[in-house]
mmCIF file of C-alpha atoms in Angstrom:
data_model
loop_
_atom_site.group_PDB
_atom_site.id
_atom_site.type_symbol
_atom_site.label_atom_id
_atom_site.label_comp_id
_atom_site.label_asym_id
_atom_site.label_seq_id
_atom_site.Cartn_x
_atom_site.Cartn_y
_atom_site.Cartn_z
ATOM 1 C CA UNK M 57 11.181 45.658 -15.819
ATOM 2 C CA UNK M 58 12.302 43.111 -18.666
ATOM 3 C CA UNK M 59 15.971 42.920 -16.245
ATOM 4 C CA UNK M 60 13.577 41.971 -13.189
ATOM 5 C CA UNK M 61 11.683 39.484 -14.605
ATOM 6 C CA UNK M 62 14.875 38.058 -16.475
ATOM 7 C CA UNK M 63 16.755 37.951 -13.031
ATOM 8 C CA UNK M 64 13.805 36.449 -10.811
ATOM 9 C CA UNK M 65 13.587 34.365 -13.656
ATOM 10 C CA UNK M 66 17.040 33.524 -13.224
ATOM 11 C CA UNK M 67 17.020 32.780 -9.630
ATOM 12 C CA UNK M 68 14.182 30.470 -9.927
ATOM 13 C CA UNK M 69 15.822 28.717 -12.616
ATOM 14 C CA UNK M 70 18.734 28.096 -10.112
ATOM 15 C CA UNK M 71 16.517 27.431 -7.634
ATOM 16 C CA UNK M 72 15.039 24.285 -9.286
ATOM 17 C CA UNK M 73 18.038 23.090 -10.303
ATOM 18 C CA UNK M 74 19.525 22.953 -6.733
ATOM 19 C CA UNK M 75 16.349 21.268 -5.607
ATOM 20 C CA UNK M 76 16.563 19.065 -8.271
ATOM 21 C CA UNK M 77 19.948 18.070 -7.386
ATOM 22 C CA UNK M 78 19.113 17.721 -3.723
ATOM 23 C CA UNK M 79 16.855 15.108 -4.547
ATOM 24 C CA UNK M 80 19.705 12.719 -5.969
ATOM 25 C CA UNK M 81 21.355 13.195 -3.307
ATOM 26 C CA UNK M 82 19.459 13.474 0.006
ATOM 27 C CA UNK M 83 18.415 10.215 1.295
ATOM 28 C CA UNK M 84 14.308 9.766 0.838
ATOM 29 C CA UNK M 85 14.157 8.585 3.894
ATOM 30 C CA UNK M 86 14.952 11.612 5.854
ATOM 31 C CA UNK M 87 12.328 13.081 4.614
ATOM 32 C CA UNK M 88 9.210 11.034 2.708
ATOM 33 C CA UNK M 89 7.416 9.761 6.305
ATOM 34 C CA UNK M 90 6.767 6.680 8.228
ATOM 35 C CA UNK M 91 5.090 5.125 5.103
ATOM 36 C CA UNK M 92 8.139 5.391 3.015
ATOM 37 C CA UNK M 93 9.919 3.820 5.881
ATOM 38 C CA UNK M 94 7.818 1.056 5.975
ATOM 39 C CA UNK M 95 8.248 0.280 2.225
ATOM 40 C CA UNK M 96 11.665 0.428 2.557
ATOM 41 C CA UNK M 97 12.082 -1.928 5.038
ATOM 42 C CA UNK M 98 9.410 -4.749 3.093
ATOM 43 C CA UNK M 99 11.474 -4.109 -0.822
ATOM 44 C CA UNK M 100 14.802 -4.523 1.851
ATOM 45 C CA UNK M 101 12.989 -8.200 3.623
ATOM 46 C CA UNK M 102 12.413 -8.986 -0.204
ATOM 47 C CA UNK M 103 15.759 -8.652 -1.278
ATOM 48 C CA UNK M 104 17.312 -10.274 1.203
ATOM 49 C CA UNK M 105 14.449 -13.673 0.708
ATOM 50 C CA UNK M 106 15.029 -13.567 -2.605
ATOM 51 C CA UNK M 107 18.803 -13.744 -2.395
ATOM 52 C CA UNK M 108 18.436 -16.530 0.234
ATOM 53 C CA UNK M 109 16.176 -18.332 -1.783
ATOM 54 C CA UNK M 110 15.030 -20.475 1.258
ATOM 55 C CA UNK M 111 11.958 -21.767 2.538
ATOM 56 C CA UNK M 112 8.932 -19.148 3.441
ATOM 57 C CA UNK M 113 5.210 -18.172 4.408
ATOM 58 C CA UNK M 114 4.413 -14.937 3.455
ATOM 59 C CA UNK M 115 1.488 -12.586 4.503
ATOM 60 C CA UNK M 116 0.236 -10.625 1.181
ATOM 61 C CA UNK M 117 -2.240 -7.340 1.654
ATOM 62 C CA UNK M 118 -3.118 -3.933 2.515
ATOM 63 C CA UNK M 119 -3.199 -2.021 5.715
ATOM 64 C CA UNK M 120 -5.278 -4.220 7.461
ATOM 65 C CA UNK M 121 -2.876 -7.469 7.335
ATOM 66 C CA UNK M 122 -0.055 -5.206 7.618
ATOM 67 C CA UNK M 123 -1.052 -4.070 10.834
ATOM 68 C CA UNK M 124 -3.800 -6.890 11.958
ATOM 69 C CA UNK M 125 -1.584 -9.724 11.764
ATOM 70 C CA UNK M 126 1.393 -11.330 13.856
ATOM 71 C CA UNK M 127 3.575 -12.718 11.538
ATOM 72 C CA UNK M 128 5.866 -14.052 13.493
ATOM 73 C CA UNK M 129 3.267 -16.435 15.006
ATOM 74 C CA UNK M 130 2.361 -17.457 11.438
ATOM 75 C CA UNK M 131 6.201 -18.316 10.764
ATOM 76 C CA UNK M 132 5.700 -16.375 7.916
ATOM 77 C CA UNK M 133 6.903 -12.605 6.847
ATOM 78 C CA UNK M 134 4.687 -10.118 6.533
ATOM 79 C CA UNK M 135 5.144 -8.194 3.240
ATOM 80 C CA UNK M 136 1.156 -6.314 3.622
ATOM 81 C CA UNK M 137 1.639 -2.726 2.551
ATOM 82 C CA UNK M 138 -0.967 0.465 3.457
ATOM 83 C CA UNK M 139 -2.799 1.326 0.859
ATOM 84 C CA UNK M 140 -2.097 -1.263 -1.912
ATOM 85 C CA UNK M 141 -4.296 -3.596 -3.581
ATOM 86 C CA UNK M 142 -3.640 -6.516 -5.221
ATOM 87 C CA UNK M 143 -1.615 -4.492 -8.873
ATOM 88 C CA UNK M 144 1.071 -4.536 -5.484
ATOM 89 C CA UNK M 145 0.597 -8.223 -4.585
ATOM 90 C CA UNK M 146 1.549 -9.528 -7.743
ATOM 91 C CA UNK M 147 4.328 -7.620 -8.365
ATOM 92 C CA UNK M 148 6.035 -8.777 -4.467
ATOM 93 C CA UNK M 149 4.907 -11.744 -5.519
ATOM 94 C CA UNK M 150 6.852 -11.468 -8.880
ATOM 95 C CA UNK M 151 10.145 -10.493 -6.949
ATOM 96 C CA UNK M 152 10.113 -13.967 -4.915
ATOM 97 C CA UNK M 153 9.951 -15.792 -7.994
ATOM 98 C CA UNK M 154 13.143 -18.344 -7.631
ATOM 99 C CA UNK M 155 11.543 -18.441 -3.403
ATOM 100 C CA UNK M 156 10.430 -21.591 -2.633
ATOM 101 C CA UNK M 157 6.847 -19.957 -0.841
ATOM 102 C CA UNK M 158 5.258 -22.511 1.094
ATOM 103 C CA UNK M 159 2.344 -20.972 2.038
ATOM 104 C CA UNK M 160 0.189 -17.247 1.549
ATOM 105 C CA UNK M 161 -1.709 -15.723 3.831
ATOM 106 C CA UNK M 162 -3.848 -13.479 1.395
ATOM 107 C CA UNK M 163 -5.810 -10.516 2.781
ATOM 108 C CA UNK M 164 -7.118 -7.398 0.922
ATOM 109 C CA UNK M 165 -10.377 -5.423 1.771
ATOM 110 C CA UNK M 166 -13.202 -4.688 -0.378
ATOM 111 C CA UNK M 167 -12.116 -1.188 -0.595
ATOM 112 C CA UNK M 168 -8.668 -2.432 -2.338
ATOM 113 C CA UNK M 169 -10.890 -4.076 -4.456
ATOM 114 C CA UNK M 170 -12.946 -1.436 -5.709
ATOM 115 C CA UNK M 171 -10.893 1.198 -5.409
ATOM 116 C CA UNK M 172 -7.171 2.786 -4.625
ATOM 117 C CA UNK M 173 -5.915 5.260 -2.790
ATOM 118 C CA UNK M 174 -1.971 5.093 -3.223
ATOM 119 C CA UNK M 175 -1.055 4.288 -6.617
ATOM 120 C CA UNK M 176 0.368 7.011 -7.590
ATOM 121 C CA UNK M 177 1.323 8.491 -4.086
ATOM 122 C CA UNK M 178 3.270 5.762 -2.697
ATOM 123 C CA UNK M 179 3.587 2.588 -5.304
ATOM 124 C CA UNK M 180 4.094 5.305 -8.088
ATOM 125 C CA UNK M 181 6.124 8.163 -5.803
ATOM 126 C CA UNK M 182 8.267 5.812 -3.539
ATOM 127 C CA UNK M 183 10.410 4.658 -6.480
ATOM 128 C CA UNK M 184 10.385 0.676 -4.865
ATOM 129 C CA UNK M 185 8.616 -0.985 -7.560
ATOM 130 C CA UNK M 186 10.237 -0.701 -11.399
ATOM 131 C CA UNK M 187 9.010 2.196 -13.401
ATOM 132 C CA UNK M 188 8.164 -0.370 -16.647
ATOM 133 C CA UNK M 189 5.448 -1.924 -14.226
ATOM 134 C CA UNK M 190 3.939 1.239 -12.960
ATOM 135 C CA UNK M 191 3.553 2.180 -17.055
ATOM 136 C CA UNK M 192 2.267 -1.330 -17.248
ATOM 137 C CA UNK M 193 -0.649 -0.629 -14.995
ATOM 138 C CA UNK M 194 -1.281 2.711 -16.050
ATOM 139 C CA UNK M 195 -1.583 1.251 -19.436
ATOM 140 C CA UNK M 196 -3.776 -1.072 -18.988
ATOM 141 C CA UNK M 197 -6.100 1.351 -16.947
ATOM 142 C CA UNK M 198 -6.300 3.422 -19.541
ATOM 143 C CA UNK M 199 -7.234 0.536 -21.950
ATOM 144 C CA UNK M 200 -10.185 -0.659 -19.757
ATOM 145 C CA UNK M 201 -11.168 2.869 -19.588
ATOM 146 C CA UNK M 202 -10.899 3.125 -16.121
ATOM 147 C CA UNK M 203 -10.336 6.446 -14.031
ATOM 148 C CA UNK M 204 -9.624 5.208 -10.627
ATOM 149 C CA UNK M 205 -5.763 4.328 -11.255
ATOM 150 C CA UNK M 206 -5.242 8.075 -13.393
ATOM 151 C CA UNK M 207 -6.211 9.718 -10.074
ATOM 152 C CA UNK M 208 -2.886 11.138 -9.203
ATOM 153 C CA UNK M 209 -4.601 10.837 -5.167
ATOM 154 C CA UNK M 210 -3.135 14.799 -4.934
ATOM 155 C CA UNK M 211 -4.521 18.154 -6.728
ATOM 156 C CA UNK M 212 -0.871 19.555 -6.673
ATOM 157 C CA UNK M 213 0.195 16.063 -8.762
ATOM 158 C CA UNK M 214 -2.454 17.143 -11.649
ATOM 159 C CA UNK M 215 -1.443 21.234 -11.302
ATOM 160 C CA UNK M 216 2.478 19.969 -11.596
ATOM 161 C CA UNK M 217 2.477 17.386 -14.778
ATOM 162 C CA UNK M 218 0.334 20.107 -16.373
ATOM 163 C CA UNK M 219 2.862 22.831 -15.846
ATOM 164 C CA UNK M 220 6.324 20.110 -16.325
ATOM 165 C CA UNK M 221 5.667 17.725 -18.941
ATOM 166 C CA UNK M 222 9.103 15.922 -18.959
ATOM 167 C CA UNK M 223 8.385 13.458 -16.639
ATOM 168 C CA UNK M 224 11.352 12.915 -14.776
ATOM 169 C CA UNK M 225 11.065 16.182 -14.036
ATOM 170 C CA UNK M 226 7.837 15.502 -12.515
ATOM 171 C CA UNK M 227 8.860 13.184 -10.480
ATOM 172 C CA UNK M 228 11.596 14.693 -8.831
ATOM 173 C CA UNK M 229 9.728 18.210 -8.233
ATOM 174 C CA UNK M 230 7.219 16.078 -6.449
ATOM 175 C CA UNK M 231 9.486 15.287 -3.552
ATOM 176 C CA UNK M 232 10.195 18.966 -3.056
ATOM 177 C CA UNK M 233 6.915 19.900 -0.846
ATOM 178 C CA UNK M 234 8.261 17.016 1.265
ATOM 179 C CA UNK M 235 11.907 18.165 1.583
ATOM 180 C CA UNK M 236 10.569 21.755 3.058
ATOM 181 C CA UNK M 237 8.648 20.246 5.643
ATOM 182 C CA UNK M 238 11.065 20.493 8.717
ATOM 183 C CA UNK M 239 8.288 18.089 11.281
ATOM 184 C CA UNK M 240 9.211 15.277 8.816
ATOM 185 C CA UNK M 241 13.173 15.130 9.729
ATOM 186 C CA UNK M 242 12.019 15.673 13.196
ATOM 187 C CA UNK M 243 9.967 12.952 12.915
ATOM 188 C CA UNK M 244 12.429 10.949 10.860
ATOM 189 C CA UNK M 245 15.109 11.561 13.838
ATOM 190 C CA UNK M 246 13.068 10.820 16.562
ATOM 191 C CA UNK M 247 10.950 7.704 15.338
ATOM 192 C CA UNK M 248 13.219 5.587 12.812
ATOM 193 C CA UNK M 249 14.805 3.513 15.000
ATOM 194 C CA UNK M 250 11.861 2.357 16.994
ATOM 195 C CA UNK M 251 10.072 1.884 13.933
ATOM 196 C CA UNK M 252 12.243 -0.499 11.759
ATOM 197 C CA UNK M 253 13.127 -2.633 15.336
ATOM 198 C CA UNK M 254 9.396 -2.862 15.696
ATOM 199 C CA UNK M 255 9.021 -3.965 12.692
ATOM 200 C CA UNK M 256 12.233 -6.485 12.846
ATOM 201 C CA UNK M 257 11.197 -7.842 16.114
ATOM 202 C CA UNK M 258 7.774 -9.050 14.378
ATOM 203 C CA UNK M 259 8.101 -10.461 11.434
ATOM 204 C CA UNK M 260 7.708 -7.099 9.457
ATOM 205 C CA UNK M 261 4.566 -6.776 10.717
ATOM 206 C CA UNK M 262 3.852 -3.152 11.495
ATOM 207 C CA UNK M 263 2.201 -3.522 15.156
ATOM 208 C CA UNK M 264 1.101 -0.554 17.452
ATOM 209 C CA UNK M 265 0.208 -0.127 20.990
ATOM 210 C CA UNK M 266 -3.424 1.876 21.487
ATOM 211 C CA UNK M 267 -5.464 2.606 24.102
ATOM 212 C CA UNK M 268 -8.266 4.359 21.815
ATOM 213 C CA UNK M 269 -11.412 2.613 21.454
ATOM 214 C CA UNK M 270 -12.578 4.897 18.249
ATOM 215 C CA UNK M 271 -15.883 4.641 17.140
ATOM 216 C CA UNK M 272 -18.816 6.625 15.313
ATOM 217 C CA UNK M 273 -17.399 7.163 11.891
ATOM 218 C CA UNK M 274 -17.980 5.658 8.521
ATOM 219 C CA UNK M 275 -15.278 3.147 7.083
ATOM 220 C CA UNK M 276 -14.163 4.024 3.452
ATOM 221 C CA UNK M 277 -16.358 1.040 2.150
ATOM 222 C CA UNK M 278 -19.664 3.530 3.066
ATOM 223 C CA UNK M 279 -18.215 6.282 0.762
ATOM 224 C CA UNK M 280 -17.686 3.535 -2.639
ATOM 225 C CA UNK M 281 -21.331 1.725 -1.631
ATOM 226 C CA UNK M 282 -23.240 5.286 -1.539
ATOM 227 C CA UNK M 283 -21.188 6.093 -4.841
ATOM 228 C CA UNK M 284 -21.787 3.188 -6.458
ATOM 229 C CA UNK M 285 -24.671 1.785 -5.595
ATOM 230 C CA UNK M 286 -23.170 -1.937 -4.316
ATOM 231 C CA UNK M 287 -19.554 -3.792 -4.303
ATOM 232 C CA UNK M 288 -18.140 -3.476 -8.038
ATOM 233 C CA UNK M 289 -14.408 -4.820 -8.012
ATOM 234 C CA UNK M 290 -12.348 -2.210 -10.163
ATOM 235 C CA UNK M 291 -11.404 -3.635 -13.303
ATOM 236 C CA UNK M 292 -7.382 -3.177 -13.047
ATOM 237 C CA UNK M 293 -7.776 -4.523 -9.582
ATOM 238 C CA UNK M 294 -9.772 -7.471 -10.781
ATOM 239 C CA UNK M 295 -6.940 -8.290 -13.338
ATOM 240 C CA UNK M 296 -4.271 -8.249 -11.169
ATOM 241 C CA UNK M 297 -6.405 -10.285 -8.434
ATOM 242 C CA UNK M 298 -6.814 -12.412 -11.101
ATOM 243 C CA UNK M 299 -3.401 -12.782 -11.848
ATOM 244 C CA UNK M 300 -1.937 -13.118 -8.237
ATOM 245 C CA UNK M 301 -4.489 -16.327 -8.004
ATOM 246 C CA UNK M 302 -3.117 -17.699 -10.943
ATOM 247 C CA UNK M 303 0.846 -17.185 -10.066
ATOM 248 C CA UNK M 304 0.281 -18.823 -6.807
ATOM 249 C CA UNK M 305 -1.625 -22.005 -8.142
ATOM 250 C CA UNK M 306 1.050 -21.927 -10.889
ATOM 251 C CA UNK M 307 3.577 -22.348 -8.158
ATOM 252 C CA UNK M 308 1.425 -24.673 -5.909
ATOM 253 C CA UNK M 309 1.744 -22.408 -2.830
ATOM 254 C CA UNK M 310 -0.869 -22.995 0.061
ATOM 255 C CA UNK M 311 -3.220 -20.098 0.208
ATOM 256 C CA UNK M 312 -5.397 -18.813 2.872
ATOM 257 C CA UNK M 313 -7.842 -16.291 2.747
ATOM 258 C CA UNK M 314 -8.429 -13.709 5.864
ATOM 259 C CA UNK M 315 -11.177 -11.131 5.836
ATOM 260 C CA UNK M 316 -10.229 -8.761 8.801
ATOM 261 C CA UNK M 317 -12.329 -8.058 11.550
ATOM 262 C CA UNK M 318 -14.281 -4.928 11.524
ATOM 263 C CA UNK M 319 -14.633 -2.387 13.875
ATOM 264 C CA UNK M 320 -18.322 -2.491 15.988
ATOM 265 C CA UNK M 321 -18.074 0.677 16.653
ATOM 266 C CA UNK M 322 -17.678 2.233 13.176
ATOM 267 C CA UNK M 323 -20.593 2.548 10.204
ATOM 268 C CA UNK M 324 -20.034 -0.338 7.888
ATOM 269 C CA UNK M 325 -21.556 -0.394 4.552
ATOM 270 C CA UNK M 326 -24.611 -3.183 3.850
ATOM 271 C CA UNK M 327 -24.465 -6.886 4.653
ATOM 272 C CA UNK M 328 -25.467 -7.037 1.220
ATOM 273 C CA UNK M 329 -21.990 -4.997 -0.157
ATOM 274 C CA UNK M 330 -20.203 -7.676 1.916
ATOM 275 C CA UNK M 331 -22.200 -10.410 0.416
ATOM 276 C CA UNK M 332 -21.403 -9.057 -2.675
ATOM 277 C CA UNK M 333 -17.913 -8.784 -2.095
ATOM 278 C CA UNK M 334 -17.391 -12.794 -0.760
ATOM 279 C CA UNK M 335 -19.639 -13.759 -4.045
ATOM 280 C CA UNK M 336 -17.175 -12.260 -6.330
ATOM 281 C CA UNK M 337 -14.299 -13.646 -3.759
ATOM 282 C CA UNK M 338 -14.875 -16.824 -3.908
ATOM 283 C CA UNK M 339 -15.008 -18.365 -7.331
ATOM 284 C CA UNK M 340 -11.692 -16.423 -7.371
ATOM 285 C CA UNK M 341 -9.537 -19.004 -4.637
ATOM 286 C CA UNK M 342 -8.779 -22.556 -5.124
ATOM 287 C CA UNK M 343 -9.949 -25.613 -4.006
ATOM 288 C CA UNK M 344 -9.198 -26.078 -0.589
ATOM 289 C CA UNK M 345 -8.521 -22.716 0.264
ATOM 290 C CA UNK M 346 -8.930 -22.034 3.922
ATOM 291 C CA UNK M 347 -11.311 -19.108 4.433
ATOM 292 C CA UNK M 348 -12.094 -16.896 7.468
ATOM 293 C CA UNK M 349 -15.242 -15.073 7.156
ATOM 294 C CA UNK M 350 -15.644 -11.512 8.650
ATOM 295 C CA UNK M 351 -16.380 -10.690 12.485
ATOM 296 C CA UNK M 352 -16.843 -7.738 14.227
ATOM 297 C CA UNK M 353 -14.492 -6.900 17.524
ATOM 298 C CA UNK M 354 -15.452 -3.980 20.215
ATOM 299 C CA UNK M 355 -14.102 -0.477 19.166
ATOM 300 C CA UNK M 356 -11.213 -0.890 22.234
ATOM 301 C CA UNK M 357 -9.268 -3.788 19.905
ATOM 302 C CA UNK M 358 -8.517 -1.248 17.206
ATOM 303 C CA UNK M 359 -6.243 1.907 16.843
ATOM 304 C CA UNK M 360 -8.594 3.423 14.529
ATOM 305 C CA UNK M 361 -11.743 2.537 12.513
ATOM 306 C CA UNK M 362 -10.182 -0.429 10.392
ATOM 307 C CA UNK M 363 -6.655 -1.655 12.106
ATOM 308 C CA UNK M 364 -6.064 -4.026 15.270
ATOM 309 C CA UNK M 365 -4.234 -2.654 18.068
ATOM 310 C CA UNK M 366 -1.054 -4.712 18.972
ATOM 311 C CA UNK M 367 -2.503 -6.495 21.404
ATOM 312 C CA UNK M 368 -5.857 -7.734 19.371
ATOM 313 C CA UNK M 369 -3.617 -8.388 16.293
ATOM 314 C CA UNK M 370 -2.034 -10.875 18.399
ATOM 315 C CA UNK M 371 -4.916 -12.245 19.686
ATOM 316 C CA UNK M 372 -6.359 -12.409 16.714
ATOM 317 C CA UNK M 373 -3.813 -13.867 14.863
ATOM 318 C CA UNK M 374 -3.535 -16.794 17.731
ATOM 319 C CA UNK M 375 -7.284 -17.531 17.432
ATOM 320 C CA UNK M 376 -6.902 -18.148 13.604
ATOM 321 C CA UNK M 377 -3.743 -20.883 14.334
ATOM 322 C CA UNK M 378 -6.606 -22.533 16.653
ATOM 323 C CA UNK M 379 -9.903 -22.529 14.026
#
């Protein structure tokens, strides 16, 4: 019995260690999804602008932006990311610090605000943004007592640091339930290409053709309001907010403000959570900021309950060049 257990002990062991060594060497992207794909291709854009050094408008934000806005009719680049709030803003922001910025367009939903989804699963995961400011975050959350950013977003996460407490061994075993899933190379393989020339061809804006008109089910915002009671900004969020604000007076860069539009066909939260929201907004932006308040569009301009088709992100975007 003990030979057994040493010998399936054994092959485990050996079994780690190859996975292990497959993640140094496998590219991520093969493997990690669309949304790793995505970040790539903005840290890549960032890179490249902050070698160049020249002239820009950027578009700072989460999903919404990312997806909701034509950059290339801004003449600006689009560096909005899914799921981030604005702990990711100020650190893009931080990379273009020797870029001459001209001009932000700044969008982030209240849910981005109060809460986060992707921290850990994609900002913390992806391995794009420096491990020193991930601890920096983490950090501070833990010294404003917050919760919300010490959600690892996935039960297995909290299972595996428990059982691995070297933690570069957590983070590579994390990519392992990834590199077993087959659909993602397929997906990888078949998708890539028209993905990052998308993305090229617009400004890295990450537009998408729909023909959906979804409706009928409660935005995220409905979930925090019930929850909570009313719009409370999260405190690490709030800090960071606070800080973005102050790096891009600092560097007398234009800002403008852009509440997406909202779906009419999905359950919002309260006109009173959204009141809330703008009142904590708005001491928040500088003098002069422009600011477009929030509108609803039919069901048919969005791809789901929160992002623009293609074809209303343009539109969209060309209204705001005419206000």
């Amino acid at each position: 019995m003990n030979n057994f257990l040493q010998k399936m002990g054994l092959r485990l062991g050996v079994f780690i260690a190859i996975m292990l060594l497959l993640t140094q060497l496998m590219p991520k992207r093969w493997y990690m999804g669309a949304d790793y794909l995505r970040w790539e291709s903005v840290f890549t854009r960032i890179e490249v602008e902050a070698k160049a050094k020249s002239p820009i408008n950027i578009v700072l934000g989460d999903s919404r932006p990312e997806m909701g806005l034509n950059a290339c009719k801004l003449d600006a680049v689009n560096f909005g990311l899914g799921g981030t709030s604005p702990v990711e803003g100020f650190y893009i922001l931080s990379q273009l610090s020797e870029v001459p910025i001209k001009k932000v367009y700044l969008s982030y939903s209240p849910f981005h605000i109060q809460s986060q989804d992707c921290f850990n699963n994609r900002t913390g995961f992806f391995g794009f943004v420096e491990e020193e400011y991930v601890e920096e975050v983490l950090k501070l959350s833990e010294s404003l007592k917050d919760t919300v950013f010490q959600d690892n977003n996935w039960e297995w996460l909290d299972e595996l640091d428990k059982s691995y407490p070297n933690k570069w061994v957590q983070k590579q075993l994390r990519y392992l339930p990834n590199m077993r899933n087959l659909s993602l190379y397929r997906k990888y393989y078949a998708s890539h290409q028209a993905i990052e020339a998308g993305m090229k061809a617009n400004c890295q804006s990450y537009l998408f053709e729909s023909n959906a008109c979804p409706a009928g089910e409660a935005v995220y915002e409905v979930e925090l309001e019930e929850k909570q009671g009313k719009f409370l900004p999260n405190p690490v969020n709030a800090y960071y907010f606070g800080k973005l604000i102050a790096e891009i007076q600092a560097r007398n860069i234009e800002m403008e403000w852009i509440n997406m539009p909202l779906n009419e066909g999905s359950v919002h939260p309260s006109q009173q959570y959204y009141s809330d929201f703008e009142r904590w907004l708005k001491p928040y932006l500088p003098e002069g900021t422009a600011y477009h308040d929030f509108s609803f569009l039919p069901a048919c301009d969005f791809i789901d309950l929160s992002h623009l088709n293609k074809e209303s992100a343009n539109a969209f975007t060309a209204g705001l060049l005419d206000r």
